[in-house]
Short mmCIF file of C-alpha atoms in Angstrom, two decimals:
data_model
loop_
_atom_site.label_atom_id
_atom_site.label_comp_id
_atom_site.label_asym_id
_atom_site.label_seq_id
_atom_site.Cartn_x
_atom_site.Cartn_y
_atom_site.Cartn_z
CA UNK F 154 -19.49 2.04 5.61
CA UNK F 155 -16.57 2.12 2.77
CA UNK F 156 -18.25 0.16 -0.39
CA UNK F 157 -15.75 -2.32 -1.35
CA UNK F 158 -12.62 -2.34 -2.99
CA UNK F 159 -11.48 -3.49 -6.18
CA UNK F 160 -8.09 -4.77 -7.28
CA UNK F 161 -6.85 -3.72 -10.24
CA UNK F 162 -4.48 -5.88 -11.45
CA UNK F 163 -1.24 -4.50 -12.71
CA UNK F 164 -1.60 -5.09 -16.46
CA UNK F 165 -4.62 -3.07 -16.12
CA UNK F 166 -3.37 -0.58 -13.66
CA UNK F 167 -1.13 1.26 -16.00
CA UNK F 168 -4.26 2.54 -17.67
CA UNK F 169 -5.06 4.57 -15.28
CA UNK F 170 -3.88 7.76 -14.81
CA UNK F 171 -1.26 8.64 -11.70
CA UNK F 172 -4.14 10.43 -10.17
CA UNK F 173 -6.68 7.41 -10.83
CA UNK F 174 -3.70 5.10 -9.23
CA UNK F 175 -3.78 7.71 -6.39
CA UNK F 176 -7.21 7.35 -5.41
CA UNK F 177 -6.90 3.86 -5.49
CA UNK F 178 -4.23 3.65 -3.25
CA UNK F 179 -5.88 6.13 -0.68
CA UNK F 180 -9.08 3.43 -1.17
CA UNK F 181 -6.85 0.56 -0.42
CA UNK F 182 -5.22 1.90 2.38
CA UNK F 183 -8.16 2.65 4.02
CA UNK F 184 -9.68 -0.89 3.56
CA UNK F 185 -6.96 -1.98 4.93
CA UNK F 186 -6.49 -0.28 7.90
CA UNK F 187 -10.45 -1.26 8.80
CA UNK F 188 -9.52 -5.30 7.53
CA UNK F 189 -5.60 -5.32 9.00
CA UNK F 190 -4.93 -8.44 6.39
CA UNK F 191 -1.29 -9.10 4.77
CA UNK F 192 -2.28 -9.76 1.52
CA UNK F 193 -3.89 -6.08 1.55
CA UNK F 194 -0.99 -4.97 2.86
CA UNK F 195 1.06 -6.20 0.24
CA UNK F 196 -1.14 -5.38 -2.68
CA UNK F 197 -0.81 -1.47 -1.47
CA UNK F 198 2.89 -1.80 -1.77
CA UNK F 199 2.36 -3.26 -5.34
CA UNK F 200 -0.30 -0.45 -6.21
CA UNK F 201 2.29 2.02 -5.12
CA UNK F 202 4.95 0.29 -7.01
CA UNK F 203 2.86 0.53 -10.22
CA UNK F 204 2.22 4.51 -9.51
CA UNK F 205 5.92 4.89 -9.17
CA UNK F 206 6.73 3.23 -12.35
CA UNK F 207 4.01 4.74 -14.69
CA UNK F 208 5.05 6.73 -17.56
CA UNK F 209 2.98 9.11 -16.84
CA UNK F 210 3.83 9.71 -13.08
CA UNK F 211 5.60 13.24 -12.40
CA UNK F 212 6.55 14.18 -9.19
CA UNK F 213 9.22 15.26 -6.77
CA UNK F 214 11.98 13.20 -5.68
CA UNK F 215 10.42 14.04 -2.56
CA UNK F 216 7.63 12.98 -2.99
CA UNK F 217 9.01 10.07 -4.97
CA UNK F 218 11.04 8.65 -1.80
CA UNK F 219 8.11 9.24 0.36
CA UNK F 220 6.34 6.38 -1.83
CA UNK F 221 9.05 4.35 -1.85
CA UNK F 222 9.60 4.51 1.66
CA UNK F 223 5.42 4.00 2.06
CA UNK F 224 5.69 0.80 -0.19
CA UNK F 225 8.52 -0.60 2.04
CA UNK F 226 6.55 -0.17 5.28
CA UNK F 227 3.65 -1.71 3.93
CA UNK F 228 5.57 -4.97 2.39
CA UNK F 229 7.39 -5.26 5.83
CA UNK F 230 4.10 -4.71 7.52
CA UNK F 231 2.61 -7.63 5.44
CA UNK F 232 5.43 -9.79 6.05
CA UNK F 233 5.88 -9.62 9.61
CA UNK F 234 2.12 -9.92 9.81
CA UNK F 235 2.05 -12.81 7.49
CA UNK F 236 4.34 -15.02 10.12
CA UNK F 237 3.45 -14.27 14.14
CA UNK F 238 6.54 -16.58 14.77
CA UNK F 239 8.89 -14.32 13.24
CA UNK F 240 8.90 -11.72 16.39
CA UNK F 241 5.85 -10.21 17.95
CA UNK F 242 5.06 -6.63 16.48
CA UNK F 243 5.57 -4.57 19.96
CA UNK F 244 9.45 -5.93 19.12
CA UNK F 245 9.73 -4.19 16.07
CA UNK F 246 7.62 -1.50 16.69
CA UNK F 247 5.85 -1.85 13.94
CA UNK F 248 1.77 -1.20 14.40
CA UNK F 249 -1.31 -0.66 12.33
CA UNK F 250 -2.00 2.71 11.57
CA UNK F 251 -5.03 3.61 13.93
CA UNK F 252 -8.01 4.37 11.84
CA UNK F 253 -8.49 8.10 12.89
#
């Protein structure tokens, strides 16, 4: 069993390194996958947010995009989660990650 995850708020989160943000994220996402909550979902796309806009962060424009593009899934994840009544998710073909 995963030990628990802790939040780091984003005032604290830029004192981290990019590779300390990293690990969090990877930590978060996997919590999340296991818990399949909105709110977790949305605090992964504002921990990758945070990695993408520390001064310390250097990395590809590939790999840049693929962060941003991560961070969007998981805030549209969150919000289509957050309200059932919006459409159901086999609509939008959008689904949890399986846990693999």
């Amino acid at each position: 069993m995963n030990a628990p995850v802790t939040i780091i708020p984003a005032s604290l989160s830029s004192e981290l390194s990019p590779a300390g943000l990293e690990v969090e994220l990877g930590q978060l996402i996997r919590q999340c996958l296991q818990l399949r909550t909105p709110a977790l979902a949305l605090v992964i796309a504002q921990q990758i947010d945070v990695l993408c806009a520390h001064p310390d962060y250097r990395a590809a424009w590939e790999q840049r995009c693929a962060y941003r593009r991560m961070a969007w899934y998981w805030r549209r994840l969150a919000w289509v989660t957050a309200d059932a009544t919006l459409a159901p998710l086999d609509c939008c073909n959008i689904h949890w990650p399986s846990v693999g």
